[in-house]
Coordinates of C-alpha atoms in Angstrom, one line a residue:
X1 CA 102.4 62.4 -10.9
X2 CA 99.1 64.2 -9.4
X3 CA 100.2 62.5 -6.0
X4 CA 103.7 63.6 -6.4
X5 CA 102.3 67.2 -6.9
X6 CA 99.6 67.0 -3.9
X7 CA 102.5 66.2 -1.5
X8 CA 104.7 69.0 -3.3
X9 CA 102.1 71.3 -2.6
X10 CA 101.3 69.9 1.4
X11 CA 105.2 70.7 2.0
X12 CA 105.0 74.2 0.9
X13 CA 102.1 74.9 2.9
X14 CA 103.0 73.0 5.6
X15 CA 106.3 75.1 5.4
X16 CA 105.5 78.6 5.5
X17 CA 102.7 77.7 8.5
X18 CA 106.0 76.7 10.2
X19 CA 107.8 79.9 9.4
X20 CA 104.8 82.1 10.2
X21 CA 104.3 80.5 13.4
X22 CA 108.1 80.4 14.5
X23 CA 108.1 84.2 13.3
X24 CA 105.0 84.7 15.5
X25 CA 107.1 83.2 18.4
X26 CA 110.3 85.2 17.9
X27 CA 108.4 88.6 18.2
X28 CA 106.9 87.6 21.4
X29 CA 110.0 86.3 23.0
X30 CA 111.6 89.7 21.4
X31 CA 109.3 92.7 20.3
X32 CA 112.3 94.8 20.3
X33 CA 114.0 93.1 17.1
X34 CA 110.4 93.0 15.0
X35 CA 112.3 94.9 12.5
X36 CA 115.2 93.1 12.2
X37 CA 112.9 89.6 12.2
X38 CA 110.2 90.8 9.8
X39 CA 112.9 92.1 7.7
X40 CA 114.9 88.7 7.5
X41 CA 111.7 86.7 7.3
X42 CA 110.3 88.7 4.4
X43 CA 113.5 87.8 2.9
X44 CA 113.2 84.1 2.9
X45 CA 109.8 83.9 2.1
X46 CA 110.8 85.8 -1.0
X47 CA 113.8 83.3 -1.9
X48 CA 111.8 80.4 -0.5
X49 CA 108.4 81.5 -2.7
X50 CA 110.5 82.1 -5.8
X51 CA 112.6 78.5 -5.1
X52 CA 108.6 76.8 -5.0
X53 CA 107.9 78.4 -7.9
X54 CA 110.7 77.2 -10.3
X55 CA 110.1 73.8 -8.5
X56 CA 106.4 73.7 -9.9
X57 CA 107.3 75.4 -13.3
X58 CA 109.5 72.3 -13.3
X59 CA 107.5 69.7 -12.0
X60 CA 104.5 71.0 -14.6
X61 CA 106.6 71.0 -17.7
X62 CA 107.8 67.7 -16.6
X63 CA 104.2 66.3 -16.5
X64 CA 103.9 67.7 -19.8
X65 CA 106.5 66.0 -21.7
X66 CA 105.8 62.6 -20.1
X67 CA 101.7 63.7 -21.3
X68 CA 103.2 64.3 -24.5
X69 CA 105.8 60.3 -24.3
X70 CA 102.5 58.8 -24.0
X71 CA 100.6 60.3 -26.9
X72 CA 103.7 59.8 -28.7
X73 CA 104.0 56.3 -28.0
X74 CA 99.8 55.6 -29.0
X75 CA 100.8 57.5 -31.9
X76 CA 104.1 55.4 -33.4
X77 CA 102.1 51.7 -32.1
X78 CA 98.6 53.5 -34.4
X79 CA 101.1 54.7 -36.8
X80 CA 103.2 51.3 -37.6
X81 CA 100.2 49.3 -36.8
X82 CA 97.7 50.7 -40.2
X83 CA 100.3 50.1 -43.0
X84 CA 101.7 46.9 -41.4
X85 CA 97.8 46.1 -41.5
X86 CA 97.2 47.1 -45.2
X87 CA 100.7 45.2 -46.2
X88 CA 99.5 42.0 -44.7
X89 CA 96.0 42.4 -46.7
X90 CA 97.5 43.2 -49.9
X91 CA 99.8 40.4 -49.3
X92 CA 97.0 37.5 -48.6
X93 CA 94.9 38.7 -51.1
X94 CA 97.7 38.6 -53.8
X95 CA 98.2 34.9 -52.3
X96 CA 94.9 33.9 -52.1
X97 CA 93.1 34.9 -55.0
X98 CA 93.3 34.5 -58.9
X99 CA 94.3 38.4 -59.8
X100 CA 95.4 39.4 -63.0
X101 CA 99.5 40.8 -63.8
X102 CA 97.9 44.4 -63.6
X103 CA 96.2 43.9 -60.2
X104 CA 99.0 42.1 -59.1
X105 CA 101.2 45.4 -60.0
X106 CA 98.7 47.4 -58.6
X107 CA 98.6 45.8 -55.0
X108 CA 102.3 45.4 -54.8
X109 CA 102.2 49.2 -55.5
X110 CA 100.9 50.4 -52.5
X111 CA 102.7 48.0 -50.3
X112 CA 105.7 49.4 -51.3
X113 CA 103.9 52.9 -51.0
X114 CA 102.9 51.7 -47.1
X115 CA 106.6 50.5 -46.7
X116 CA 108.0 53.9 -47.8
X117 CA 106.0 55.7 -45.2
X118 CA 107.2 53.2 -42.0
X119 CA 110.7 53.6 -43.8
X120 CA 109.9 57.7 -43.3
X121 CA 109.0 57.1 -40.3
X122 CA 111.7 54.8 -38.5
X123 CA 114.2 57.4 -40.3
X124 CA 112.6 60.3 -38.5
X125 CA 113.1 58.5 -35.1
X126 CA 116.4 57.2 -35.2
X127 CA 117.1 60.7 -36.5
X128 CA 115.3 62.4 -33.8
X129 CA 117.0 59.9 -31.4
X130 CA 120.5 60.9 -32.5
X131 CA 120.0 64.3 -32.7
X132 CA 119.2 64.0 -29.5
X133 CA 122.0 62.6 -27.9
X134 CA 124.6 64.7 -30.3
X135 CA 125.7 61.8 -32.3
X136 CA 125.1 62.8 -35.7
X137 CA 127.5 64.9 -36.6
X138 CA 125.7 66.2 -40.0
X139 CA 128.6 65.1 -43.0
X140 CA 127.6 67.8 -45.6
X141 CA 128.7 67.3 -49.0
X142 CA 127.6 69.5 -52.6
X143 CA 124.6 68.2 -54.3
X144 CA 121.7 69.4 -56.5
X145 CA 118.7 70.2 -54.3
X146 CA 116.6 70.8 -57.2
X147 CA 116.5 67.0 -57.8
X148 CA 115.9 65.8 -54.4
X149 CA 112.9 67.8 -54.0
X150 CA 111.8 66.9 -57.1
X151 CA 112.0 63.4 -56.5
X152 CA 110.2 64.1 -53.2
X153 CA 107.7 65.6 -54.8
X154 CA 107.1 62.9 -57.3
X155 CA 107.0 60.2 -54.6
X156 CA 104.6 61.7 -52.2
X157 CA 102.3 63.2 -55.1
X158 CA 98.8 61.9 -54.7
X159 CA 96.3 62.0 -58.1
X160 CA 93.4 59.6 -56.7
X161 CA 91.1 62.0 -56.0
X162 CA 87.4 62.2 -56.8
X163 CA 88.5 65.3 -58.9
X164 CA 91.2 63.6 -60.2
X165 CA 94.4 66.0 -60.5
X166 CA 97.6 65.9 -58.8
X167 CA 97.6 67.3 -55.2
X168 CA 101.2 68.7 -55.2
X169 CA 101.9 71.5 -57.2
X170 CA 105.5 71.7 -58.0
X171 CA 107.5 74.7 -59.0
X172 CA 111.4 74.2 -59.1
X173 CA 114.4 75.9 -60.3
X174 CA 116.8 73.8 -61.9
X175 CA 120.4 73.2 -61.1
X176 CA 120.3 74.7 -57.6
X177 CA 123.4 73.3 -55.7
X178 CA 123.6 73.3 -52.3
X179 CA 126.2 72.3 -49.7
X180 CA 125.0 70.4 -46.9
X181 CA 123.6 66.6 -45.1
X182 CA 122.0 65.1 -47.9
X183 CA 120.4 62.9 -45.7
X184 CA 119.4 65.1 -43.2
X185 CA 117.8 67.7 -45.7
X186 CA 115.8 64.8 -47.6
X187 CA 114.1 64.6 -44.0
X188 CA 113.4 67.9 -43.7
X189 CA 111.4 68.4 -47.3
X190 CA 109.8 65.1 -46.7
X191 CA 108.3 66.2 -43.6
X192 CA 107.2 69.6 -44.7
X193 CA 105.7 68.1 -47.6
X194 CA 103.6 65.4 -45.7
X195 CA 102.9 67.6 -43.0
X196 CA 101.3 70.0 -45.5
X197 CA 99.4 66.9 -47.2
X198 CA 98.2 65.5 -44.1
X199 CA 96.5 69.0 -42.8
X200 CA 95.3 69.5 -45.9
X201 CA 91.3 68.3 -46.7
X202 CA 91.1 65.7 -49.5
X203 CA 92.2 67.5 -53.3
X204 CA 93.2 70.5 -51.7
X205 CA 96.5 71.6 -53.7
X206 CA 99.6 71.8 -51.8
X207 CA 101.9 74.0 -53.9
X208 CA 105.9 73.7 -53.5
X209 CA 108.4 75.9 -54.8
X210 CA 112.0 76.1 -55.0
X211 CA 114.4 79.5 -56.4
X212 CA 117.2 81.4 -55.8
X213 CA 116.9 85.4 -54.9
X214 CA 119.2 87.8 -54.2
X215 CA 121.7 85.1 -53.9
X216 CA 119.6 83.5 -51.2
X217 CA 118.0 79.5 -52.0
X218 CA 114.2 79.5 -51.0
X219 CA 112.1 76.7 -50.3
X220 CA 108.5 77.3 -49.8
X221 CA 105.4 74.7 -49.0
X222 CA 101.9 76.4 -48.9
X223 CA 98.7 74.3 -47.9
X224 CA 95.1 75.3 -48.0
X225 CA 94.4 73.4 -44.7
X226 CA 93.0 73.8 -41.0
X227 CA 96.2 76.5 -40.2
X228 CA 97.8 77.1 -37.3
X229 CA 96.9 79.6 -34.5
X230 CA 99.4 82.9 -33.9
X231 CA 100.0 81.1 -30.3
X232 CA 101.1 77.6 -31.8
X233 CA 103.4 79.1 -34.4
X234 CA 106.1 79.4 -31.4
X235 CA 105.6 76.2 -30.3
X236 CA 105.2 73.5 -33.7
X237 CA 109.0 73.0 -33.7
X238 CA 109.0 71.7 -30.2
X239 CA 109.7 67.7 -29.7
X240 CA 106.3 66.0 -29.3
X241 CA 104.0 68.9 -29.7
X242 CA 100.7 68.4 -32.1
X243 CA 98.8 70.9 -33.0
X244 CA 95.6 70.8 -31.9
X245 CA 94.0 69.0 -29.0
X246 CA 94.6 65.2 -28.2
X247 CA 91.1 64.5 -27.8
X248 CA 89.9 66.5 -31.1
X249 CA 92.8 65.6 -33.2
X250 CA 91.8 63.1 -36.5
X251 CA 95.6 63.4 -38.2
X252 CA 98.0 60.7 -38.0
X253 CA 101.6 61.9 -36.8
X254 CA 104.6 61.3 -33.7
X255 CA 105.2 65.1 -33.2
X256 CA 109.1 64.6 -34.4
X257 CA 108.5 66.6 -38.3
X258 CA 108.5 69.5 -37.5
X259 CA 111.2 69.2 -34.5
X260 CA 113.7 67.3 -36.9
X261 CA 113.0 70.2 -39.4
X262 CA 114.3 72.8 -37.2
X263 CA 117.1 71.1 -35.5
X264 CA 118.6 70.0 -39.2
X265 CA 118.5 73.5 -40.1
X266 CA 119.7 74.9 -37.7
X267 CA 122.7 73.2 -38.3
X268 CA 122.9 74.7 -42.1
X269 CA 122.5 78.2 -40.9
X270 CA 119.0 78.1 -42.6
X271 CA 115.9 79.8 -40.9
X272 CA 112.4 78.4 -41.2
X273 CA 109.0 80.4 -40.6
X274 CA 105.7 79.9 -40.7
X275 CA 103.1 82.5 -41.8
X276 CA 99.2 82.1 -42.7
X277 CA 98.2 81.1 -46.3
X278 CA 95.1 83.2 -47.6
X279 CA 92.1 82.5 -47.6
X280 CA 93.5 79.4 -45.4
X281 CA 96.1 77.3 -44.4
X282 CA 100.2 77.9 -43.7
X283 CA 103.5 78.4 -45.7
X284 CA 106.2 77.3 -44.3
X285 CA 109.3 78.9 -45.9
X286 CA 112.6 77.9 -45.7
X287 CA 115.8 79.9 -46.3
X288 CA 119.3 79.2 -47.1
X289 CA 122.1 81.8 -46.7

């Protein structure tokens, strides 16, 4: 890519050396038309400036994304790689040892924990994969909202902390019915959940709520975490993008969450925005018309 961009560049100089030089030529073979050729050569410098331009624009934001490919792909091989790791542990020890029915339990516990989270995250790829190339066409059907982020809620909660309470601090209105992809939506409070766990420091409370007002459904997920930065907000819902930088950065993620979150709702007429928690962190609050 950087030789790619040093011969762009070469050709664009090299170009209007050519033109000033030919123009240089013209006047000389015809001071009487200087007008005329300044006139028409100011022209298509203008067109041919503004033509570079968009070509670097382009050629920039395509080194981007394929900057952002490869930190996605270190990301998913990190990100399959730790609980296929802690499975296989848990596994052999279970095998090789003497345990007792609890420990037993116990381990098989979080193996089934790690295989929810690669389940989450194949799900959020082929999602993100199909959204992609329009073939998911979003079946929406009536259901109780209420229970499905309850049960979220319940499966992501953490209590093993030094301090010893739950982390997720739930607050949901029963019976709220909905009408839209089950499937799709289940995606879209898993991420906002996690994301707001994973940014959070350890037995920091992440506090969810769900209600109806004004005959509006909200969903809300407040952390106490890092935050984000006023010139991030605009940009967390694009595919790929972290926030943060790449070489800084300690969370685990893919950079598809927060991209699948806004593409799904878009497509139930919801809006999502984030604003800054106080004393710290985000809320990310979701609304249903």
């Amino acid at each position: 890519m950087k030789r790619s961009l040093v011969i762009f560049y070469a050709i664009i100089i090299y170009a209007l050396a050519e033109l000033m030089w030919w123009g240089y030529m013209l006047v000389n073979l015809q001071p009487r038309r200087f007008a005329m050729i300044m006139g028409e050569g100011s022209m298509f410098v203008i067109v041919f400036l503004l033509g570079a331009y968009h070509m670097h624009a382009s050629v920039k934001k395509e080194r981007k994304l394929m900057e952002q490919k490869k930190n996605f792909l270190l990301s998913v091989t990190h990100e399959l790689k730790s609980p296929l790791a802690s499975i296989k542990i848990l596994l052999q020890t279970i095998q090789k040892r003497d345990l007792t029915k609890a420990q037993i339990l116990d381990f098989i516990d979080k193996s089934l924990l790690d295989v929810e989270r690669l389940d989450d995250m194949v799900e959020n790829m082929l999602l993100a994969s199909k959204i992609d190339n329009r073939s998911y066409t979003f079946p929406k059907a009536q259901f109780n909202l209420s229970v499905l982020v309850d049960s979220i809620v319940n499966r992501l909660q953490i209590t093993k902390c030094d301090c010893n309470q739950q982390i997720i601090n739930a607050e949901i209105e029963p019976k709220i019915e909905i009408t839209g992809d089950k499937f799709a939506l289940t995606s879209v409070v898993t991420n906002l959940v996690e994301n707001a766990v994973k940014y959070s420091k350890p037995c920091m409370a992440v506090d969810v709520k769900l209600f109806q007002k004004d005959g509006k459904v909200f969903f809300q997920v407040a952390d106490h975490g890092i935050g984000i930065s006023d010139s991030e907000k605009t940009r967390i819902f694009d595919k790929f993008y972290r926030v943060g930088s790449e070489d800084t950065r300690n969370t685990k993620g893919t950079g598809l969450g927060l991209y699948i979150v806004k593409e799904v709702l878009d497509k139930h007429q919801a809006s999502i925005r984030v604003k800054d928690n106080r004393p710290a962190g985000s809320v990310f609050e979701v609304v249903f018309a």
